[in-house]
XYZ file of N, CA and C in Angstrom:
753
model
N 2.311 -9.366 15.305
C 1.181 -8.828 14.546
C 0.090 -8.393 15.526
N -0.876 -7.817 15.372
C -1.857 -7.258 16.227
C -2.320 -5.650 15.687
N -1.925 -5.355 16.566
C -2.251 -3.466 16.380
C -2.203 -3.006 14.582
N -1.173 -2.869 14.347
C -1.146 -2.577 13.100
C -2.401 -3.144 12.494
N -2.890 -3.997 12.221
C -4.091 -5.196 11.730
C -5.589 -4.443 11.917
N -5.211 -3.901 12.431
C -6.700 -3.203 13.394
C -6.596 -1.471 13.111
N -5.517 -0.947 13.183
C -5.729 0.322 13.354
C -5.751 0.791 11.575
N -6.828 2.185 11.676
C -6.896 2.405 10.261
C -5.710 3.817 9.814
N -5.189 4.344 10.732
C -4.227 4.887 10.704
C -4.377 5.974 9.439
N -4.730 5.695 7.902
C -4.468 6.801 7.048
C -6.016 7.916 7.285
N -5.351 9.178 7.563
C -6.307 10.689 7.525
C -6.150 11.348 7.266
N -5.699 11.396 6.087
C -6.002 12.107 4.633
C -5.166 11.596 3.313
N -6.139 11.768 2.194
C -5.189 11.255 0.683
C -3.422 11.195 1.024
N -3.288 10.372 0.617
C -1.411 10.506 0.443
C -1.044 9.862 -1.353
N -0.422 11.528 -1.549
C -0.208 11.683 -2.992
C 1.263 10.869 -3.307
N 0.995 9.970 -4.523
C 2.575 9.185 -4.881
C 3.779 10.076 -4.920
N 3.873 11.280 -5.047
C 4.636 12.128 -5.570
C 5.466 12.481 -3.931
N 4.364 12.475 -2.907
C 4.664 12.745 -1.305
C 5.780 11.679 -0.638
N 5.201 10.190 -1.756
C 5.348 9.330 -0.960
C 6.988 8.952 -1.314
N 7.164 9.561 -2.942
C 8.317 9.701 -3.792
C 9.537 10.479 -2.613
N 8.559 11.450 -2.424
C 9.634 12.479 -1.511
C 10.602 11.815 -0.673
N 9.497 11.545 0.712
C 10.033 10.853 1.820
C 11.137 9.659 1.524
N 11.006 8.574 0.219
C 11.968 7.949 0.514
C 13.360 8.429 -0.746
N 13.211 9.503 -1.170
C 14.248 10.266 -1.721
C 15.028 10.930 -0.414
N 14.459 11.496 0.646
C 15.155 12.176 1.425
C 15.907 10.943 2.028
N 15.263 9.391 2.543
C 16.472 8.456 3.007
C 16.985 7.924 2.038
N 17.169 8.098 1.165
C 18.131 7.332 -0.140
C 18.866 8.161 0.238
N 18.593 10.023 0.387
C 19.991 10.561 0.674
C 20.512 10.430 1.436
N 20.287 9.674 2.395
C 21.115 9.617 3.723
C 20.699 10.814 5.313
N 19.389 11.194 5.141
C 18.968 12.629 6.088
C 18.868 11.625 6.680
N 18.916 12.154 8.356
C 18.259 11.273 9.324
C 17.074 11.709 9.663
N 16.306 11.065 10.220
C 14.349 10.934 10.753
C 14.255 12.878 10.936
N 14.713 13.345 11.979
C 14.524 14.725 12.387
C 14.590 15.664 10.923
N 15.700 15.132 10.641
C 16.121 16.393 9.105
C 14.452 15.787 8.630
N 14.372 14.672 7.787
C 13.691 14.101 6.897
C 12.031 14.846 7.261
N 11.816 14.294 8.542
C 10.451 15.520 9.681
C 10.337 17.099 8.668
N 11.458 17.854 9.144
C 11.585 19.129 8.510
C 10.988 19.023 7.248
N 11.943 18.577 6.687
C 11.936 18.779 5.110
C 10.592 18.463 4.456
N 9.911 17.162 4.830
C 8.638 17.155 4.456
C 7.320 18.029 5.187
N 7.811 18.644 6.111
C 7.009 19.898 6.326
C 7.037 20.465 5.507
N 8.295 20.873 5.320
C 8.211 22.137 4.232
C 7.831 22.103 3.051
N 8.211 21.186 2.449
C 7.363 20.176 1.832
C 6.164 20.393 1.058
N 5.594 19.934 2.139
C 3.652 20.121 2.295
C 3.237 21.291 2.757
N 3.931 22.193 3.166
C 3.196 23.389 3.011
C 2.135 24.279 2.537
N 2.752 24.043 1.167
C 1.678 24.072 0.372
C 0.978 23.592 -0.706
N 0.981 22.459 -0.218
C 0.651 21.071 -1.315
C -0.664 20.624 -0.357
N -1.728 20.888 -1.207
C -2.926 19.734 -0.679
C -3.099 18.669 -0.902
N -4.256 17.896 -0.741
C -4.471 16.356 -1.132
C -4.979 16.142 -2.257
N -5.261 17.161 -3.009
C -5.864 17.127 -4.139
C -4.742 17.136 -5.352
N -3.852 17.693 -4.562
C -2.183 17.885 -5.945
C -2.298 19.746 -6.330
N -3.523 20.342 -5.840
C -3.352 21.711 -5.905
C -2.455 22.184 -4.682
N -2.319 23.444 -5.652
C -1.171 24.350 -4.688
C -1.676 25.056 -3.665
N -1.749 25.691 -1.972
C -2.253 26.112 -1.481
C -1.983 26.279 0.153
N -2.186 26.315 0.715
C -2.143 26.532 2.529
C -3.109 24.917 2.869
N -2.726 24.491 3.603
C -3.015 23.020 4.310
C -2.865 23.568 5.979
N -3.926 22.954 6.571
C -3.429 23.346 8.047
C -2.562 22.584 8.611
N -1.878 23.152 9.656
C -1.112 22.212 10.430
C -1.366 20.975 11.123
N -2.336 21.243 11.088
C -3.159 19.159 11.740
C -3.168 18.283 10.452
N -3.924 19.058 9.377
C -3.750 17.916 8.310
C -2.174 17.650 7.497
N -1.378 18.416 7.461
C -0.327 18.105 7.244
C 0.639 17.573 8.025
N 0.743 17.424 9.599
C 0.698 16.840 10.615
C 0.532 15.582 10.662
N -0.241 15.117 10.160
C -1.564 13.923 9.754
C -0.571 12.829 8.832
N -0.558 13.773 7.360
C 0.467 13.421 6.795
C 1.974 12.805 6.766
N 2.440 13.798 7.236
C 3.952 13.793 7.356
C 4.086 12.933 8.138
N 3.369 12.109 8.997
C 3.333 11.191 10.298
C 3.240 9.842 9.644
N 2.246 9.854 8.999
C 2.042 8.929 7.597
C 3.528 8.503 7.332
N 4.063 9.541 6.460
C 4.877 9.495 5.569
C 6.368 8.679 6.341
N 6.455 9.094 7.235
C 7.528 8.610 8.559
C 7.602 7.903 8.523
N 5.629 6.735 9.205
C 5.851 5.758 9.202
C 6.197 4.934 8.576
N 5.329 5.072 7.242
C 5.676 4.518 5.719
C 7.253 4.243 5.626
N 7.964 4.781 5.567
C 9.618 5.003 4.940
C 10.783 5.108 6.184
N 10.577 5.996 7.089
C 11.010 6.379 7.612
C 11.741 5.591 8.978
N 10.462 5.617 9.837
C 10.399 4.544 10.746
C 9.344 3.468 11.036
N 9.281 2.387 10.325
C 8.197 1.685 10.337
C 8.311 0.861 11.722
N 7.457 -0.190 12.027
C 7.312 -0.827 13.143
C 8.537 -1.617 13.039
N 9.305 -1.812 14.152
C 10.393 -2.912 14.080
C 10.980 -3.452 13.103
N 9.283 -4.328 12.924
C 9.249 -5.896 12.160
C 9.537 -5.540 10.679
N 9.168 -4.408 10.678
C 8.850 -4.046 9.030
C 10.718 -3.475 8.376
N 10.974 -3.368 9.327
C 12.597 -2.965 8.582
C 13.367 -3.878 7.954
N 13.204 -4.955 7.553
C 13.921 -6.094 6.848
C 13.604 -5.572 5.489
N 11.978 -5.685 5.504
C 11.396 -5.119 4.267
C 11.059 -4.130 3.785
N 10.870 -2.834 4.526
C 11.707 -1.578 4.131
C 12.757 -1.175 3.705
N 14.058 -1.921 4.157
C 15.439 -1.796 3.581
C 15.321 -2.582 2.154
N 14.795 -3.875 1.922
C 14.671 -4.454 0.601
C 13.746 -3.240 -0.282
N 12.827 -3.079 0.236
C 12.182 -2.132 -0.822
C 12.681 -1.338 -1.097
N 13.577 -0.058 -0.457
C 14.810 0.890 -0.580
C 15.705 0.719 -1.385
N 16.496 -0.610 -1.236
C 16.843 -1.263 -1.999
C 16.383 -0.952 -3.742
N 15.611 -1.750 -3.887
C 15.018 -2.172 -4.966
C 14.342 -0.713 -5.836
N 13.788 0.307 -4.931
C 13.469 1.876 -5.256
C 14.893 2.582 -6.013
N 16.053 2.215 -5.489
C 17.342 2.876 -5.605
C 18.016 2.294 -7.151
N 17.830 1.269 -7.047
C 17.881 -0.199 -8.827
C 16.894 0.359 -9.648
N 15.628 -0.150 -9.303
C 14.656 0.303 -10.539
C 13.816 1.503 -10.148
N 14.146 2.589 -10.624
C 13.177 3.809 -10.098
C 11.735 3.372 -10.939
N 12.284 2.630 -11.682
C 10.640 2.913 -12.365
C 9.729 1.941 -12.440
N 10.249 1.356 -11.380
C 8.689 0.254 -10.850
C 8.989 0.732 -9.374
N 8.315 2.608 -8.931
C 8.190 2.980 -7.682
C 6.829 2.937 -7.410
N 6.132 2.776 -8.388
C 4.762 2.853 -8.307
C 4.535 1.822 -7.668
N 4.708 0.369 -7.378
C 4.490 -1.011 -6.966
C 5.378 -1.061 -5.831
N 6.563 -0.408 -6.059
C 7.419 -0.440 -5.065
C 6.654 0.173 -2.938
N 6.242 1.188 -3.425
C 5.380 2.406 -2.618
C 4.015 1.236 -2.190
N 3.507 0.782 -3.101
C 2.199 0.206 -3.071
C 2.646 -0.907 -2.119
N 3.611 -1.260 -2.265
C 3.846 -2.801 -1.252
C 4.250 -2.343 0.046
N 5.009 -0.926 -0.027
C 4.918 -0.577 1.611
C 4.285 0.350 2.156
N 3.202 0.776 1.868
C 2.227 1.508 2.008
C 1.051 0.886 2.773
N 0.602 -0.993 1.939
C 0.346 -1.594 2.331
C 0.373 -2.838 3.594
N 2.001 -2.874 3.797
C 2.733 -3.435 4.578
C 2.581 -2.374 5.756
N 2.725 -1.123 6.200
C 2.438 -0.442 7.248
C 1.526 -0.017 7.684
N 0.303 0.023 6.705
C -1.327 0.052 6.700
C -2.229 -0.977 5.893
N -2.582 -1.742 6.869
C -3.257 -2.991 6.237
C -4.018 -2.082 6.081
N -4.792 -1.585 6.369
C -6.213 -0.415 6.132
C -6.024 -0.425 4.293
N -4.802 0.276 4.007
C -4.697 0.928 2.346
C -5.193 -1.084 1.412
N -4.223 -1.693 2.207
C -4.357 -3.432 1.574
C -5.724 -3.850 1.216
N -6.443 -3.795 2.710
C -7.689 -4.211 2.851
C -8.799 -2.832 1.539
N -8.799 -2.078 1.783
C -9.364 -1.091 0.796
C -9.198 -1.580 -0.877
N -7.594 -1.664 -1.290
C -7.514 -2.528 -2.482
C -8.160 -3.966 -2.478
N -7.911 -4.282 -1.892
C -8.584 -5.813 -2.278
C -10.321 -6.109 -2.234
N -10.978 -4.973 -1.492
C -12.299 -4.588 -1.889
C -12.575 -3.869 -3.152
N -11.566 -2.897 -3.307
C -11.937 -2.851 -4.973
C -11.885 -3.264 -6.059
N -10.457 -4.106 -5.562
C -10.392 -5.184 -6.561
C -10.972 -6.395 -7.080
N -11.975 -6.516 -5.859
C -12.540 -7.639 -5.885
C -13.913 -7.386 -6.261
N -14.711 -5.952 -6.421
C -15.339 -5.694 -7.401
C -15.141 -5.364 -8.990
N -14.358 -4.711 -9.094
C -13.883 -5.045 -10.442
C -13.497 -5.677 -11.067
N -13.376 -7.205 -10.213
C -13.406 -8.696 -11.244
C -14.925 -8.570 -11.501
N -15.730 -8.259 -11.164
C -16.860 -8.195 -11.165
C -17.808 -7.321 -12.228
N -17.434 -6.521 -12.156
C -18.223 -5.261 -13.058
C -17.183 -4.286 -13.256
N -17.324 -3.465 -14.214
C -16.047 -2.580 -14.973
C -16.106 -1.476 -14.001
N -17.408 -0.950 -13.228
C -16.922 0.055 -13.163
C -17.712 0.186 -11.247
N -17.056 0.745 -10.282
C -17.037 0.048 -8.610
C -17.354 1.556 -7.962
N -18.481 2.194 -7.434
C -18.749 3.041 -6.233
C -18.012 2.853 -5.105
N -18.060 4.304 -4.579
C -16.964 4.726 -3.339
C -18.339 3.820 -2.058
N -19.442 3.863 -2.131
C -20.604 3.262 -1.362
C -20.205 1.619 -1.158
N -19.840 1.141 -2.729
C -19.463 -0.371 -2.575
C -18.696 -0.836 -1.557
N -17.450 -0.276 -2.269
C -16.030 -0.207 -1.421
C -16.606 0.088 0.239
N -17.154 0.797 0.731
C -17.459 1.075 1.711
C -18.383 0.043 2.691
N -19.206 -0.367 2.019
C -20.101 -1.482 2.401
C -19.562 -2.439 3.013
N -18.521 -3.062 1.844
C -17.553 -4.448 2.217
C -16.691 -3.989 3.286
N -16.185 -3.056 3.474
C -15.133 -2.642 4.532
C -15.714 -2.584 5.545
N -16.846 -2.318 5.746
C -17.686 -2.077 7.199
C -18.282 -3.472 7.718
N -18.402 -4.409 6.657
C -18.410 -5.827 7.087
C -17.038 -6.295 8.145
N -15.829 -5.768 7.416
C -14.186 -6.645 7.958
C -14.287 -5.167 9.087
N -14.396 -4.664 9.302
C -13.979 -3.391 9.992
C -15.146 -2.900 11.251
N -16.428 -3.340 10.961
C -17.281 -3.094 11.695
C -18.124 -1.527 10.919
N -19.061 -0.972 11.684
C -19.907 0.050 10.851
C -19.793 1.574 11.771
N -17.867 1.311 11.896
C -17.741 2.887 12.458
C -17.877 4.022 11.144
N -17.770 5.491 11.827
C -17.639 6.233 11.175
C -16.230 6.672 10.615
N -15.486 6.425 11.605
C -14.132 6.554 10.543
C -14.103 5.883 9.642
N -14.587 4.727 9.677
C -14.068 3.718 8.378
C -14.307 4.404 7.281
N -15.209 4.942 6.985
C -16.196 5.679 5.963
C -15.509 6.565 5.531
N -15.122 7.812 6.401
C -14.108 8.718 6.137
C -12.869 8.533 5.591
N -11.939 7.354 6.155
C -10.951 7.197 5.606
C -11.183 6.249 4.302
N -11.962 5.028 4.290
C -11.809 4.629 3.277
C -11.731 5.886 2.014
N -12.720 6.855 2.689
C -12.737 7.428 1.048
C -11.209 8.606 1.060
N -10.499 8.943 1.501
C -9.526 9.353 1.256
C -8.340 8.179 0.680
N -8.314 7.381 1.311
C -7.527 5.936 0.239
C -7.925 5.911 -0.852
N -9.461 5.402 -1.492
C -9.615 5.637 -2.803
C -9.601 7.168 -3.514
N -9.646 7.927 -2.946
C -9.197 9.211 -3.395
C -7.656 9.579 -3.986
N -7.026 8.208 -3.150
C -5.178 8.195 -2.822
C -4.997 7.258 -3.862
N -5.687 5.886 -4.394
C -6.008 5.384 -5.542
C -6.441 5.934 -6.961
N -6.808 7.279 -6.855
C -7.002 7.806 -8.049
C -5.833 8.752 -8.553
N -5.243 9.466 -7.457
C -3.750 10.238 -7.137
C -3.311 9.129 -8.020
N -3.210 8.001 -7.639
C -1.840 7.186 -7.914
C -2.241 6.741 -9.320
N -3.279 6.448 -9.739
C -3.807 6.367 -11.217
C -3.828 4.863 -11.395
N -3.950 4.456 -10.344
C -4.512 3.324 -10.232
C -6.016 2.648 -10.711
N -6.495 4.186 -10.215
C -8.308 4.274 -10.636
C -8.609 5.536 -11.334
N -9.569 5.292 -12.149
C -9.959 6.747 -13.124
C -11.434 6.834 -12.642
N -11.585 8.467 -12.433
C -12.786 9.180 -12.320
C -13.794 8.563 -13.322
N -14.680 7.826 -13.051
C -15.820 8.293 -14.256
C -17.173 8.865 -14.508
N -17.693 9.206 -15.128
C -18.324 10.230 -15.691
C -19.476 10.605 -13.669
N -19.656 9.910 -13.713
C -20.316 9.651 -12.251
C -19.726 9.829 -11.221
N -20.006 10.932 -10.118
C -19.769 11.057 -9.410
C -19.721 10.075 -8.381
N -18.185 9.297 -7.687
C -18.307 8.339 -6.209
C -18.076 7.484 -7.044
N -18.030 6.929 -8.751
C -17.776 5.877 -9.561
C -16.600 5.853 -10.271
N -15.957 4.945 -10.073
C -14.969 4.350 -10.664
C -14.117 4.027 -11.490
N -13.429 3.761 -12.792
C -13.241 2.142 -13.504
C -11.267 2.076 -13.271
N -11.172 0.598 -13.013
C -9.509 0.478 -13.499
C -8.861 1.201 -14.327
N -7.616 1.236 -14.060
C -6.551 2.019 -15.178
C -6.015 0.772 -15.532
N -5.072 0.935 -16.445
C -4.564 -0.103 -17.080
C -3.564 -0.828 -16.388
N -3.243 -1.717 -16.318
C -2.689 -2.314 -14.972
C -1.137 -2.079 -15.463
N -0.155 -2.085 -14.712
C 1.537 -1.626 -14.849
C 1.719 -3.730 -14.735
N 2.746 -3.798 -15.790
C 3.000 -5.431 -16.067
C 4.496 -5.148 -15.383
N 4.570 -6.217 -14.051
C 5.662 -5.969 -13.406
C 6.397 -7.713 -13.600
N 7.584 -6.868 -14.610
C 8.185 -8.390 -15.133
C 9.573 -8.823 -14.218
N 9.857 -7.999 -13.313
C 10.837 -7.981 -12.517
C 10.664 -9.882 -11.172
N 11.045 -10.311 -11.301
C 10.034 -11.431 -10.316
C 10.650 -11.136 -8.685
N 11.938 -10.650 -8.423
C 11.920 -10.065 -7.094
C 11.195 -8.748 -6.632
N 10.437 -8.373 -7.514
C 9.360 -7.491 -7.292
C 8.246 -7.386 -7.044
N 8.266 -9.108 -7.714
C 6.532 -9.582 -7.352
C 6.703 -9.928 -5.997
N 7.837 -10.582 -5.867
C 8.108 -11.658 -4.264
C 8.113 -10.557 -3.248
N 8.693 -9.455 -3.704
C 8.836 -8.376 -2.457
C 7.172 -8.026 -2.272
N 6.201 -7.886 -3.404
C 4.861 -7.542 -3.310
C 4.009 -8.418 -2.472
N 4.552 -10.014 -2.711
C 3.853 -11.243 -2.322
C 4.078 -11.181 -0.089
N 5.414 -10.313 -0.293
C 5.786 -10.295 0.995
C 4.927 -9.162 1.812
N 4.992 -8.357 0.915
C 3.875 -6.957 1.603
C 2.697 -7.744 1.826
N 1.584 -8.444 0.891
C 0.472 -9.399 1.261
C 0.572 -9.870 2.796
N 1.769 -10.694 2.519
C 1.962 -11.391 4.138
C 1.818 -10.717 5.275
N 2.739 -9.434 5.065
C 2.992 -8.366 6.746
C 1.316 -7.905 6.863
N 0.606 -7.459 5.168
C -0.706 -7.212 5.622
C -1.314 -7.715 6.207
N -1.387 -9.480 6.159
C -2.507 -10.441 6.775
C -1.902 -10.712 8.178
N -3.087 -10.432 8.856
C -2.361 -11.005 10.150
C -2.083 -12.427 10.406
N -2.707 -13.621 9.842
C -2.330 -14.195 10.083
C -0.699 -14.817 9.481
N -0.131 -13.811 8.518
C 1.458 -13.742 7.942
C 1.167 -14.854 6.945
N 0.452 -15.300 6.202
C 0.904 -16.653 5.432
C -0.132 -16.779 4.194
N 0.085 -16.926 3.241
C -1.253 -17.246 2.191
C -0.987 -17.964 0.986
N -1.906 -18.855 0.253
C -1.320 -19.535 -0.988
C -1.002 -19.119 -1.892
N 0.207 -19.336 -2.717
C 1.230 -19.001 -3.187
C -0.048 -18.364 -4.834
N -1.355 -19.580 -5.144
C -2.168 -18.876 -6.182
C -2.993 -17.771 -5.942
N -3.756 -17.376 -4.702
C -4.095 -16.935 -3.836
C -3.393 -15.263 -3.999
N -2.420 -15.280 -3.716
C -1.366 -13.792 -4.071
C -0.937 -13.729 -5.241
N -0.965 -14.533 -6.311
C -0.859 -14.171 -7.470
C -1.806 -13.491 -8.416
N -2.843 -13.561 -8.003
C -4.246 -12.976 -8.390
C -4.863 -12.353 -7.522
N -3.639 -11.591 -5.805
C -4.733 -10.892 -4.792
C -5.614 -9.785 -5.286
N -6.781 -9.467 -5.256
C -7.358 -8.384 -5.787
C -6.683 -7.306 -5.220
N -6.011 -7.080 -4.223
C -5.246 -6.011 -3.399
C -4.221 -5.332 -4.620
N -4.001 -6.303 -5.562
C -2.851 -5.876 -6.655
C -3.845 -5.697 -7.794
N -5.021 -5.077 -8.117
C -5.533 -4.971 -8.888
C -4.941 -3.965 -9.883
N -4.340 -2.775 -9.099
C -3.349 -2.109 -10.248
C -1.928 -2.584 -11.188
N -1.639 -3.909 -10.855
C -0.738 -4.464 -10.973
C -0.827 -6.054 -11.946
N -0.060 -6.526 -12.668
C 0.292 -7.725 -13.372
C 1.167 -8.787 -12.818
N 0.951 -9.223 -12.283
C 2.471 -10.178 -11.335
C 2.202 -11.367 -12.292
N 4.193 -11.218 -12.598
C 4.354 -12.829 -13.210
C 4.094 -14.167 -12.413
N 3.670 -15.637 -13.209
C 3.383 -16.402 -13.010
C 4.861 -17.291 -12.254
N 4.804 -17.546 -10.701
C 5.972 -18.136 -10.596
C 5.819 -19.439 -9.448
N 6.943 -20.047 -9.499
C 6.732 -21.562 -8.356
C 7.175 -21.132 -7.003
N 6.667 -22.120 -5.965
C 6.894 -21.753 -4.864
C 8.138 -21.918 -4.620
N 9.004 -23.013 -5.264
C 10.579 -23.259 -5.050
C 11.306 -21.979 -5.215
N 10.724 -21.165 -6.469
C 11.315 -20.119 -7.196
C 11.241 -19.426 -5.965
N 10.263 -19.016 -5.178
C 9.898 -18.191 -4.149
C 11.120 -17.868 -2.994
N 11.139 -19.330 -2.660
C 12.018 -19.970 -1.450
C 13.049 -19.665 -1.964
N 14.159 -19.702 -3.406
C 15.249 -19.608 -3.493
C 15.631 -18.109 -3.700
N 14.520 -17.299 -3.749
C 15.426 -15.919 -3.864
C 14.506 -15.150 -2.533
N 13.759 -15.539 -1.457
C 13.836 -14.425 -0.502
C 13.974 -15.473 0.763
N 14.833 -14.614 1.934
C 15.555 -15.008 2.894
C 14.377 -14.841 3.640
N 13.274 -14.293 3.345
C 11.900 -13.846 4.303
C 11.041 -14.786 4.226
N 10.702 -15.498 3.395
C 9.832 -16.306 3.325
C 9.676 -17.792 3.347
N 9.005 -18.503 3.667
C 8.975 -19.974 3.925
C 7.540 -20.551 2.846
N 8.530 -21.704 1.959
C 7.447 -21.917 1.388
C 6.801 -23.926 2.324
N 5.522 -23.632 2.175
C 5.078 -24.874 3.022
C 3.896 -25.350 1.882
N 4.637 -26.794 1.195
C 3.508 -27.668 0.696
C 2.080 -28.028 1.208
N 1.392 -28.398 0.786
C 0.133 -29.162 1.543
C -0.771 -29.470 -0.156
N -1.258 -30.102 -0.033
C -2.303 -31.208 -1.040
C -1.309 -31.424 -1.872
N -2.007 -32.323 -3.402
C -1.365 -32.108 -4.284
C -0.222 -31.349 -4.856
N -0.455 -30.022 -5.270
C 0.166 -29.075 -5.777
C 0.218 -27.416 -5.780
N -0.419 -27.770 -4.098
C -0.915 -26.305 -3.606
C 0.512 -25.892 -2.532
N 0.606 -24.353 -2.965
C 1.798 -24.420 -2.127
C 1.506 -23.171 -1.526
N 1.780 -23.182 0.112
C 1.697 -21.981 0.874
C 2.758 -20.798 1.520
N 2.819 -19.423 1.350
C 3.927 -19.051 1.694
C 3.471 -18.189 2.810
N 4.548 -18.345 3.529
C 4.501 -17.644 5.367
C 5.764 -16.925 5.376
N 5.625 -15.895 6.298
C 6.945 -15.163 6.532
C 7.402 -16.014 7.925
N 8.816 -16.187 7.618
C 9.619 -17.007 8.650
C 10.059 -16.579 9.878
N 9.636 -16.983 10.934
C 9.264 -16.042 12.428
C 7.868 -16.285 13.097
N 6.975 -16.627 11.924
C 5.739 -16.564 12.331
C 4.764 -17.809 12.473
């Protein structure tokens, strides 16, 4: 862990539909170079907005680099759980929305850390500024200027995904209705994205059941045993009473 943890890596919106692409082209079997191409061509003329149009070659550049990493070729570590998520994309197409969100997050703590600031205002008040979100991030992140910039293309990439709805106010907010994900190796694969996000790899098992990072999301209520017996990734570790902690195993 390290680098990844630190770097903010996303520069510019990345649309679900983009993100659909890239791991349709490795379900088919293209290799990295073909897969490169194709999402050039791709994005051509697709902006960040979902209009049709000319994009320059740096910002689509930008993108498609994104998109690589995301699916394509992630860091090392992350291919256990890239192939499970592939997996699981190829079974249920239609929890890709959560599917994407857990490795999106898993290769950019940046997108993680961004959700869980918004989420963690909207336990709060119904409806959360792009200024808010921004505030709290410059606390964990420090008070650069990229932060600023990119955060707001993530929540921009949060509204793409319909995670968040425009409201009447410009830079303001409110939740969409959250997607109820009843699948429970879906939550565990989600609970696992949490982990690769945090650097320190490990968090309580109640803790990720309610991360604000999953604010677009419903995760069923489950035990840590349950945890331990269906993923080969994770380690569950008791401590107090009836608090139970889960770590990815390696770490």
């Amino acid at each position: 862990m390290g680098k990844r943890h630190e770097a903010i890596g996303i520069k510019q919106a990345i649309r679900f539909e983009w993100m659909q692409k890239a791991a349709n082209l490795l379900l088919a079997g293209l290799d990295a170079k073909t897969i490169r191409q194709e999402l050039h061509e791709f994005l051509a003329d697709r902006k960040g907005n979902g209009s049709e149009g000319e994009r320059s070659d740096q910002t689509r550049t930008f993108v498609v680099n994104n998109l690589m990493k995301i699916w394509v070729s992630p860091d090392p570590e992350l291919i256990p759980f890239r192939d499970a998520s592939l997996a699981f994309l190829r079974e249920t197409p239609s929890m890709a929305l959560a599917i994407h969100w857990g490795m999106i997050s898993a290769v950019y703590p940046f997108w993680f850390n961004v959700a869980r600031q918004t989420g963690r205002l909207l336990a709060l008040q119904d409806q959360v500024t792009q200024t808010q979100i921004i505030n709290r991030l410059k606390e964990q992140y420090g008070d650069r200027q990229t932060v600023s910039r990119y955060a707001r293309f993530v929540i921009r990439s949060f509204v793409a995904w319909g995670a968040l709805k425009d409201s009447e106010a410009k830079g303001c907010y409110e939740k969409a209705a959250p997607v109820s994900i009843a699948e429970p190796n879906l939550a565990i694969l989600m609970f696992e994205s949490a982990l690769l996000a945090t650097p320190e790899a490990k968090g309580a098992l109640g803790l990720l059941l309610n991360n604000p990072a999953f604010f677009p999301f419903q995760l069923p209520v489950m035990t840590g045993d349950f945890v331990s017996q269906r993923s080969a990734r994770i380690d569950v570790v008791r401590y107090g009473l009836d608090d139970e902690l889960l770590k990815l195993k390696g770490n």
